Amino acid sequence: MNSPLRRRGGSEADLFEESRDYGESGRGRGGVLLVLLAVILAGTAVAAFGGWLDGGGDDAAVETEALAFSDTSSSSTTTTMPARSVPTVSFSNTAREASTSTTPTTALATRSSTSKPAASSTSHSTTASTTPHTTTPPVTAPPQTAPPATPPPTPAPAPVETAPPATPAPAPAPAAAPEPAPTAPPEPVPAPPPTPGRAELTANQLLVMGNDQWPARQAKGLWRPTIGTSWQIQLQGAVDMSRTYQMFDVSLFAVDIGDIDALHARGTKVVCNFNVGSLEGWRPDKGNFPAGALGGSDPNWPDERYLDIRQISVIGPAIQRLFDVAATMGCDGVDADNVNTYTHPTTGLGLTAQDQITFNRWLAEQAHARNMSIGLKNNLLQIPQLVDVFDFQINESCYTFSECDLLMPFVQAGKPVFGVEYAVGPEGFCGDANNRNFDFLHKRRNLDPYRVACRAN
């Protein structure tokens, strides 16, 4: 009785064991051949399965060879197995019949690196006689030789995704070493100008020098001018020495000691003019006068500010220094300017006549203490109170303002009146001036060297 082959999932050893049992039961030589066929097929399946595992499950067709054996007719039948099929052998111990059939299975891949065309599979149907085969030997079909495999094109290797080379993080810039702060080259200290000799010293220089650097004063007695003294006043430019006068009135800040020495060499006495009632903005000693001792400005001289002459203790030291400079330079007398500021409406200080008298007397004391004579500049209204302490009068424009009678106390005291006229010509005042025993000149307002004297001197 024929029994269909059953799918077996056993190993090669299991199949062999079963075939052995089958032979020992005396089923005949045909059974043995069937067992051998099963072993061959099982080995092929195992090899194919191993190749499939190694080849990654390639779906290429597996070539399978099947041999069919017939005990009686020695004929074989070959059928083509579809891809992914493995023959499964089923045995029947009772009916001694075996048959092979084609059963679809999972595709197996060979170990070959090439793909093969679909192979044929053989299906065998063998009818075994109950009588043992004694005379007809089994005929084994010659194995079919598979055509040489055509090597498939070598598959291009899968592109290996390579991570782009990591861009190295930029190395941190080395911290710049702090550059040392540039050391400013020391400012060149200008070489001090050569110390001027005594002759080159000026009032400006002496005011900024220490008293210990001043040259020694020349010893002299107190000089007082007399009526009829020939004189010149020049407050601008270089001292004109083209002529010789008995007295020369100069600006303290426009001459040097050498000029005074030169005048002295001619027998001329030098009277030095400087401002004591107001402070010029250009003066090198302006810092010596506290701001609290300054008043308003003179409308005729905007760069000047009035001094508060009531604060003698405050402004006195700076004025005394001016007297010291004059004495050191060799001045014989002082022409103290602006000694009637109590009559100026723009001082802003509220000065009184007595304030002025007190201050003016203090000035006379400072001059006399340094062996210098002092002239009263204008201030005609206070001549009666001051004529006794001042040595001479220096007047401007009494003929212009019809004030000349106020000057007579000085003449009456035997003291000279030195005056200038700007607006009135010499013919308009010189006769009367000579009659009054005044010593008058015609001058230009800038007080340059121009001079016309009323007296023949």
Short mmCIF file of C-alpha atoms in Angstrom, two decimals:
data_model
loop_
_atom_site.label_atom_id
_atom_site.label_comp_id
_atom_site.label_asym_id
_atom_site.label_seq_id
_atom_site.Cartn_x
_atom_site.Cartn_y
_atom_site.Cartn_z
CA MET A 1 0.00 0.00 0.00
CA ASN A 2 1.38 3.36 -1.01
CA SER A 3 1.64 6.05 1.71
CA PRO A 4 2.41 9.70 0.94
CA LEU A 5 5.71 11.16 2.13
CA ARG A 6 5.38 13.28 5.25
CA ARG A 7 7.21 16.52 5.97
CA ARG A 8 9.88 15.86 8.51
CA GLY A 9 11.64 18.47 10.48
CA GLY A 10 14.23 16.10 11.98
CA SER A 11 17.94 16.23 11.65
CA GLU A 12 20.11 14.13 9.37
CA ALA A 13 20.81 11.70 12.21
CA ASP A 14 17.12 11.14 12.82
CA LEU A 15 16.59 10.26 9.21
CA PHE A 16 19.47 7.84 9.25
CA GLU A 17 18.20 6.15 12.38
CA GLU A 18 14.85 5.64 10.83
CA SER A 19 16.36 4.18 7.70
CA ARG A 20 18.32 1.72 9.78
CA ASP A 21 15.24 0.51 11.54
CA TYR A 22 13.55 0.22 8.26
CA GLY A 23 16.30 -2.03 6.84
CA GLU A 24 16.46 -4.24 9.90
CA SER A 25 12.83 -4.99 9.61
CA GLY A 26 13.54 -6.90 6.45
CA ARG A 27 11.69 -4.67 4.11
CA GLY A 28 14.12 -5.32 1.30
CA ARG A 29 16.81 -3.63 -0.65
CA GLY A 30 14.50 -1.12 -2.18
CA GLY A 31 13.86 0.32 1.24
CA VAL A 32 17.56 0.71 1.75
CA LEU A 33 17.86 2.68 -1.44
CA LEU A 34 15.07 4.94 -0.38
CA VAL A 35 16.80 5.56 2.92
CA LEU A 36 20.01 6.47 1.14
CA LEU A 37 18.11 8.83 -1.08
CA ALA A 38 16.58 10.47 1.95
CA VAL A 39 19.99 10.87 3.52
CA ILE A 40 21.35 12.49 0.37
CA LEU A 41 18.41 14.86 0.16
CA ALA A 42 18.68 15.71 3.84
CA GLY A 43 22.39 16.49 3.45
CA THR A 44 21.68 18.70 0.50
CA ALA A 45 19.00 20.53 2.43
CA VAL A 46 21.28 21.07 5.39
CA ALA A 47 24.06 22.39 3.16
CA ALA A 48 21.67 24.67 1.36
CA PHE A 49 20.25 25.93 4.60
CA GLY A 50 23.74 26.69 5.87
CA GLY A 51 24.54 28.59 2.70
CA TRP A 52 21.34 30.55 3.06
CA LEU A 53 22.34 31.51 6.50
CA ASP A 54 25.80 32.55 5.31
CA GLY A 55 24.49 34.39 2.25
CA GLY A 56 22.03 36.53 4.20
CA GLY A 57 18.84 34.91 2.96
CA ASP A 58 19.35 35.41 -0.78
CA ASP A 59 16.17 34.68 -2.67
CA ALA A 60 18.04 33.09 -5.59
CA ALA A 61 16.70 29.70 -6.69
CA VAL A 62 18.32 26.68 -5.14
CA GLU A 63 19.34 24.00 -7.54
CA THR A 64 18.29 20.59 -6.31
CA GLU A 65 19.10 17.27 -7.81
CA ALA A 66 16.87 14.30 -7.26
CA LEU A 67 17.44 10.76 -8.21
CA ALA A 68 14.65 8.31 -8.80
CA PHE A 69 15.17 4.64 -8.49
CA SER A 70 12.83 1.93 -9.56
CA ASP A 71 13.21 -1.68 -8.41
CA THR A 72 11.42 -3.07 -11.39
CA SER A 73 11.72 -0.90 -14.43
CA SER A 74 15.07 0.91 -13.73
CA SER A 75 13.47 4.01 -15.01
CA SER A 76 13.51 7.46 -13.46
CA THR A 77 11.26 10.40 -13.69
CA THR A 78 12.46 13.96 -13.21
CA THR A 79 10.22 16.87 -12.40
CA THR A 80 11.08 20.48 -11.97
CA MET A 81 10.77 21.89 -8.47
CA PRO A 82 9.83 25.47 -8.04
CA ALA A 83 12.20 27.78 -6.23
CA ARG A 84 12.01 27.77 -2.46
CA SER A 85 11.06 23.90 -2.54
CA VAL A 86 12.81 21.05 -0.74
CA PRO A 87 11.78 17.38 -1.29
CA THR A 88 10.34 15.80 1.75
CA VAL A 89 10.48 12.00 2.15
CA SER A 90 7.80 10.03 3.92
CA PHE A 91 8.22 6.38 4.85
CA SER A 92 5.63 3.70 5.57
CA ASN A 93 6.85 0.65 7.52
CA THR A 94 3.73 -1.33 6.96
CA ALA A 95 3.02 -0.92 3.31
CA ARG A 96 6.71 -0.88 2.27
CA GLU A 97 5.93 1.88 -0.17
CA ALA A 98 7.70 5.12 -0.62
CA SER A 99 6.99 8.08 -2.71
CA THR A 100 8.44 11.53 -3.12
CA SER A 101 6.56 14.74 -3.60
CA THR A 102 7.36 18.32 -3.95
CA THR A 103 6.49 20.55 -0.96
CA PRO A 104 7.06 24.32 -0.94
CA THR A 105 9.52 25.43 1.79
CA THR A 106 11.51 28.42 2.71
CA ALA A 107 14.06 29.28 0.01
CA LEU A 108 17.55 28.07 0.65
CA ALA A 109 20.67 29.75 -0.63
CA THR A 110 23.83 28.02 -1.64
CA ARG A 111 27.23 29.00 -0.34
CA SER A 112 28.24 29.97 -3.86
CA SER A 113 28.85 33.67 -4.31
CA THR A 114 27.07 33.44 -7.66
CA SER A 115 23.35 33.18 -8.38
CA LYS A 116 22.17 30.04 -10.14
CA PRO A 117 19.16 29.57 -12.44
CA ALA A 118 16.22 27.67 -11.03
CA ALA A 119 17.11 23.94 -10.69
CA SER A 120 14.89 20.98 -11.41
CA SER A 121 13.63 18.68 -8.68
CA THR A 122 12.80 15.01 -9.15
CA SER A 123 9.62 13.34 -7.98
CA HIS A 124 9.81 9.52 -7.61
CA SER A 125 6.89 7.14 -7.41
CA THR A 126 8.06 3.60 -6.74
CA THR A 127 5.83 0.56 -6.28
CA ALA A 128 7.54 -2.09 -4.19
CA SER A 129 6.59 -5.73 -4.60
CA THR A 130 5.96 -7.79 -1.55
CA THR A 131 8.43 -10.23 -2.94
CA PRO A 132 12.01 -9.38 -2.18
CA HIS A 133 14.12 -8.40 -5.11
CA THR A 134 16.69 -11.07 -5.64
CA THR A 135 17.66 -10.96 -9.25
CA THR A 136 17.37 -7.32 -10.40
CA PRO A 137 20.07 -5.05 -8.97
CA PRO A 138 19.09 -1.50 -8.33
CA VAL A 139 19.89 0.82 -11.07
CA THR A 140 21.26 4.14 -9.99
CA ALA A 141 20.57 6.99 -12.29
CA PRO A 142 23.68 8.83 -13.19
CA PRO A 143 23.85 12.16 -11.44
CA GLN A 144 22.99 15.05 -13.59
CA THR A 145 25.73 17.57 -13.93
CA ALA A 146 24.59 21.12 -13.29
CA PRO A 147 25.58 23.54 -15.97
CA PRO A 148 28.41 25.82 -14.96
CA ALA A 149 27.10 28.73 -13.04
CA THR A 150 27.31 32.05 -14.73
CA PRO A 151 28.97 34.39 -12.29
CA PRO A 152 26.59 37.22 -11.62
CA PRO A 153 27.93 40.73 -11.73
CA THR A 154 29.70 41.53 -8.59
CA PRO A 155 27.23 43.63 -6.66
CA ALA A 156 28.47 47.09 -6.02
CA PRO A 157 29.36 47.37 -2.43
CA ALA A 158 26.76 49.19 -0.52
CA PRO A 159 27.92 52.68 0.03
CA VAL A 160 29.29 52.96 3.43
CA GLU A 161 27.87 55.93 5.09
CA THR A 162 30.83 57.62 6.45
CA ALA A 163 30.26 60.45 8.77
CA PRO A 164 31.95 63.50 7.40
CA PRO A 165 35.15 64.08 9.19
CA ALA A 166 34.37 66.07 12.19
CA THR A 167 35.56 69.52 11.78
CA PRO A 168 37.84 69.96 14.69
CA ALA A 169 36.65 72.67 16.92
CA PRO A 170 38.93 75.58 16.47
CA ALA A 171 41.48 75.58 19.12
CA PRO A 172 40.74 78.40 21.46
CA ALA A 173 42.91 81.28 20.62
CA PRO A 174 45.51 81.54 23.25
CA ALA A 175 44.70 84.32 25.55
CA ALA A 176 46.74 87.22 24.47
CA ALA A 177 49.19 88.11 27.06
CA PRO A 178 48.19 91.49 28.35
CA GLU A 179 50.35 93.99 26.72
CA PRO A 180 51.93 96.20 29.24
CA ALA A 181 50.43 99.60 29.17
CA PRO A 182 52.66 101.71 27.09
CA THR A 183 54.68 103.85 29.28
CA ALA A 184 54.48 107.35 28.08
CA PRO A 185 57.94 108.60 27.53
CA PRO A 186 58.71 111.15 30.12
CA GLU A 187 58.06 114.55 28.82
CA PRO A 188 61.31 116.23 28.25
CA VAL A 189 61.86 118.71 30.93
CA PRO A 190 62.86 121.86 29.19
CA ALA A 191 66.14 123.09 30.35
CA PRO A 192 65.59 126.10 32.49
CA PRO A 193 66.49 129.23 30.66
CA PRO A 194 69.77 130.59 31.74
CA THR A 195 69.34 132.77 34.73
CA PRO A 196 69.33 136.26 33.35
CA GLY A 197 71.87 138.60 34.66
CA ARG A 198 70.82 141.42 36.86
CA ALA A 199 70.49 143.78 33.90
CA GLU A 200 68.00 141.50 32.10
CA LEU A 201 65.67 141.00 35.02
CA THR A 202 62.19 142.44 34.62
CA ALA A 203 59.35 143.02 37.00
CA ASN A 204 57.47 140.05 35.52
CA GLN A 205 60.40 137.77 36.26
CA LEU A 206 60.95 139.07 39.74
CA LEU A 207 57.28 138.59 40.59
CA VAL A 208 57.50 134.86 39.92
CA MET A 209 60.91 134.39 41.51
CA GLY A 210 61.58 133.87 45.14
CA ASN A 211 62.78 136.90 47.02
CA ASP A 212 65.96 135.03 47.87
CA GLN A 213 66.82 135.01 44.16
CA TRP A 214 66.48 138.73 43.77
CA PRO A 215 69.62 140.78 43.35
CA ALA A 216 70.65 142.97 46.22
CA ARG A 217 69.23 146.44 46.18
CA GLN A 218 71.60 149.25 45.54
CA ALA A 219 72.01 151.50 48.52
CA LYS A 220 70.57 154.95 47.94
CA GLY A 221 68.95 157.67 49.86
CA LEU A 222 65.42 158.96 49.48
CA TRP A 223 65.21 161.22 46.47
CA ARG A 224 62.52 163.87 46.11
CA PRO A 225 62.14 165.92 42.89
CA THR A 226 61.95 169.72 42.93
CA ILE A 227 59.94 172.34 41.00
CA GLY A 228 61.42 172.90 37.53
CA THR A 229 62.80 169.36 37.11
CA SER A 230 62.96 168.35 33.45
CA TRP A 231 61.15 165.15 32.85
CA GLN A 232 59.71 162.65 30.35
CA ILE A 233 56.96 160.05 30.67
CA GLN A 234 56.92 157.03 28.33
CA LEU A 235 54.82 153.98 29.14
CA GLN A 236 54.95 152.31 25.70
CA GLY A 237 57.85 150.83 23.75
CA ALA A 238 61.56 150.83 24.32
CA VAL A 239 62.86 153.63 26.42
CA ASP A 240 63.92 156.52 24.23
CA MET A 241 67.32 157.64 25.39
CA SER A 242 67.96 160.08 22.59
CA ARG A 243 67.71 162.88 25.11
CA THR A 244 68.60 163.18 28.75
CA TYR A 245 66.08 164.28 31.40
CA GLN A 246 66.39 164.78 35.11
CA MET A 247 63.45 162.46 35.75
CA PHE A 248 62.04 159.66 33.60
CA ASP A 249 58.64 158.12 34.34
CA VAL A 250 58.50 154.54 32.95
CA SER A 251 56.22 151.53 33.26
CA LEU A 252 57.50 149.05 35.82
CA PHE A 253 56.48 146.19 33.47
CA ALA A 254 58.06 147.68 30.31
CA VAL A 255 61.66 147.99 31.43
CA ASP A 256 64.39 145.83 32.83
CA ILE A 257 67.05 146.59 35.35
CA GLY A 258 69.48 147.32 32.55
CA ASP A 259 67.26 150.15 31.29
CA ILE A 260 67.12 151.71 34.72
CA ASP A 261 70.84 151.34 35.17
CA ALA A 262 71.38 153.06 31.81
CA LEU A 263 69.18 155.97 32.84
CA HIS A 264 70.99 156.21 36.12
CA ALA A 265 74.24 156.35 34.22
CA ARG A 266 72.95 159.52 32.54
CA GLY A 267 72.13 161.10 35.86
CA THR A 268 68.40 160.51 35.40
CA LYS A 269 66.14 159.55 38.28
CA VAL A 270 63.62 156.83 37.45
CA VAL A 271 60.01 156.91 38.60
CA CYS A 272 58.20 153.58 38.09
CA ASN A 273 54.50 153.51 37.22
CA PHE A 274 52.21 150.63 38.30
CA ASN A 275 48.56 150.18 39.15
CA VAL A 276 47.56 149.92 42.79
CA GLY A 277 43.81 150.64 42.59
CA SER A 278 42.81 147.97 40.04
CA LEU A 279 44.21 144.69 38.71
CA GLU A 280 44.99 144.07 35.03
CA GLY A 281 44.19 140.66 33.63
CA TRP A 282 47.65 140.21 32.14
CA ARG A 283 49.57 140.76 35.34
CA PRO A 284 51.72 137.80 36.40
CA ASP A 285 50.88 138.48 40.05
CA LYS A 286 47.11 138.46 39.61
CA GLY A 287 46.87 135.18 41.47
CA ASN A 288 48.12 136.96 44.56
CA PHE A 289 44.87 138.92 44.84
CA PRO A 290 41.99 136.89 46.32
CA ALA A 291 38.76 136.90 44.32
CA GLY A 292 36.88 138.19 47.34
CA ALA A 293 38.89 141.39 47.19
CA LEU A 294 37.90 142.19 43.59
CA GLY A 295 35.11 144.49 42.51
CA GLY A 296 33.62 145.51 39.17
CA SER A 297 35.36 146.37 35.93
CA ASP A 298 36.53 149.72 34.69
CA PRO A 299 34.37 150.54 31.62
CA ASN A 300 37.34 152.21 29.96
CA TRP A 301 39.58 149.20 30.65
CA PRO A 302 37.43 146.05 30.59
CA ASP A 303 40.29 143.75 31.51
CA GLU A 304 40.80 145.54 34.81
CA ARG A 305 38.94 144.88 38.04
CA TYR A 306 38.84 147.25 40.95
CA LEU A 307 40.53 146.31 44.19
CA ASP A 308 38.69 146.55 47.46
CA ILE A 309 41.08 149.03 49.05
CA ARG A 310 39.32 148.62 52.39
CA GLN A 311 40.85 145.13 52.71
CA ILE A 312 44.43 146.28 53.14
CA SER A 313 45.21 143.17 55.18
CA VAL A 314 44.08 141.02 52.20
CA ILE A 315 45.51 142.87 49.21
CA GLY A 316 48.35 144.54 51.09
CA PRO A 317 50.91 141.69 50.76
CA ALA A 318 50.57 141.60 46.96
CA ILE A 319 50.93 145.39 46.72
CA GLN A 320 53.93 145.36 49.06
CA ARG A 321 55.55 142.83 46.73
CA LEU A 322 55.16 145.32 43.88
CA PHE A 323 56.97 147.96 45.93
CA ASP A 324 59.71 145.42 46.66
CA VAL A 325 60.15 144.72 42.94
CA ALA A 326 60.37 148.44 42.17
CA ALA A 327 62.99 148.98 44.85
CA THR A 328 64.99 145.94 43.70
CA MET A 329 65.00 147.15 40.11
CA GLY A 330 66.40 150.50 41.23
CA CYS A 331 63.34 152.75 40.93
CA ASP A 332 63.87 156.12 42.63
CA GLY A 333 60.22 156.97 42.91
CA VAL A 334 56.73 155.50 42.41
CA ASP A 335 53.92 156.73 40.17
CA ALA A 336 51.05 154.87 41.86
CA ASP A 337 48.06 154.77 39.51
CA ASN A 338 44.32 154.67 40.23
CA VAL A 339 44.39 156.19 43.69
CA ASN A 340 40.99 157.89 43.40
CA THR A 341 38.72 154.87 42.74
CA TYR A 342 36.23 155.98 45.39
CA THR A 343 34.96 158.44 42.71
CA HIS A 344 34.42 155.67 40.09
CA PRO A 345 30.79 154.59 39.89
CA THR A 346 31.39 151.04 38.65
CA THR A 347 33.54 149.62 41.41
CA GLY A 348 30.58 147.88 43.00
CA LEU A 349 32.38 148.19 46.31
CA GLY A 350 30.80 151.27 47.87
CA LEU A 351 34.12 152.90 48.65
CA THR A 352 34.17 156.15 50.62
CA ALA A 353 36.50 159.16 50.58
CA GLN A 354 37.93 158.09 53.90
CA ASP A 355 38.60 154.59 52.54
CA GLN A 356 40.64 156.24 49.83
CA ILE A 357 42.57 158.55 52.18
CA THR A 358 43.45 155.64 54.46
CA PHE A 359 44.65 153.49 51.57
CA ASN A 360 46.65 156.32 49.95
CA ARG A 361 48.48 157.15 53.17
CA TRP A 362 49.36 153.46 53.51
CA LEU A 363 50.83 153.57 49.98
CA ALA A 364 53.06 156.54 50.85
CA GLU A 365 54.36 154.66 53.85
CA GLN A 366 55.28 151.63 51.68
CA ALA A 367 57.27 153.79 49.24
CA HIS A 368 59.12 155.76 51.85
CA ALA A 369 59.95 152.57 53.74
CA ARG A 370 61.92 151.45 50.66
CA ASN A 371 63.66 154.81 50.10
CA MET A 372 61.45 155.72 47.17
CA SER A 373 59.50 158.95 46.71
CA ILE A 374 55.85 158.75 45.67
CA GLY A 375 53.63 160.96 43.51
CA LEU A 376 49.89 161.46 43.94
CA LYS A 377 48.21 160.63 40.65
CA ASN A 378 45.26 163.00 40.08
CA ASN A 379 42.77 162.69 43.05
CA LEU A 380 42.61 166.48 43.12
CA LEU A 381 39.78 166.61 45.68
CA GLN A 382 41.91 164.95 48.37
CA ILE A 383 45.11 166.94 47.81
CA PRO A 384 44.61 168.97 51.01
CA GLN A 385 44.48 165.73 53.07
CA LEU A 386 47.41 164.05 51.26
CA VAL A 387 49.86 166.76 50.19
CA ASP A 388 51.86 166.33 53.36
CA VAL A 389 52.67 162.64 52.70
CA PHE A 390 53.12 162.69 48.92
CA ASP A 391 56.26 164.11 47.36
CA PHE A 392 54.86 165.40 44.05
CA GLN A 393 51.73 165.45 41.91
CA ILE A 394 51.26 163.82 38.50
CA ASN A 395 48.21 165.27 36.78
CA GLU A 396 46.35 164.57 33.55
CA SER A 397 44.24 167.17 31.73
CA CYS A 398 43.60 169.82 34.41
CA TYR A 399 43.31 172.39 31.61
CA THR A 400 40.85 170.18 29.75
CA PHE A 401 38.60 169.95 32.83
CA SER A 402 39.45 173.38 34.34
CA GLU A 403 40.73 171.84 37.55
CA CYS A 404 44.23 173.34 37.71
CA ASP A 405 43.47 175.54 40.75
CA LEU A 406 43.12 172.37 42.81
CA LEU A 407 46.80 171.59 42.20
CA MET A 408 48.15 174.72 43.87
CA PRO A 409 48.59 173.19 47.38
CA PHE A 410 51.58 171.23 46.06
CA VAL A 411 53.27 174.29 44.61
CA GLN A 412 52.55 176.14 47.83
CA ALA A 413 54.21 173.26 49.72
CA GLY A 414 57.27 173.56 47.47
CA LYS A 415 56.48 170.31 45.75
CA PRO A 416 56.42 169.92 41.97
CA VAL A 417 53.32 169.44 39.82
CA PHE A 418 54.12 167.29 36.77
CA GLY A 419 51.28 167.31 34.26
CA VAL A 420 50.32 166.33 30.68
CA GLU A 421 47.67 167.53 28.29
CA TYR A 422 46.31 165.45 25.42
CA ALA A 423 43.43 167.42 23.91
CA VAL A 424 44.65 170.99 24.33
CA GLY A 425 47.66 172.04 22.28
CA PRO A 426 50.79 173.48 23.91
CA GLU A 427 49.82 177.05 22.92
CA GLY A 428 46.56 176.63 24.82
CA PHE A 429 48.03 175.85 28.24
CA CYS A 430 51.83 176.25 28.40
CA GLY A 431 51.79 180.03 29.22
CA ASP A 432 49.47 179.55 32.19
CA ALA A 433 51.28 176.39 33.30
CA ASN A 434 54.58 178.22 33.42
CA ASN A 435 52.99 181.09 35.33
CA ARG A 436 51.68 178.58 37.93
CA ASN A 437 55.14 177.07 38.19
CA PHE A 438 53.83 173.76 36.84
CA ASP A 439 56.00 171.39 34.82
CA PHE A 440 53.65 170.41 31.95
CA LEU A 441 54.08 168.43 28.72
CA HIS A 442 51.96 167.90 25.64
CA LYS A 443 51.68 164.14 25.02
CA ARG A 444 49.73 161.65 22.94
CA ARG A 445 47.36 159.39 24.81
CA ASN A 446 49.46 156.30 24.25
CA LEU A 447 52.31 157.96 26.09
CA ASP A 448 54.94 157.07 23.56
CA PRO A 449 58.23 159.03 23.25
CA TYR A 450 56.50 162.05 21.68
CA ARG A 451 56.90 165.07 23.95
CA VAL A 452 56.47 168.87 23.88
CA ALA A 453 57.58 170.60 27.07
CA CYS A 454 56.24 173.98 28.22
CA ARG A 455 59.50 174.82 29.95
CA ALA A 456 62.66 175.05 27.94
CA ASN A 457 64.13 171.91 29.38
#
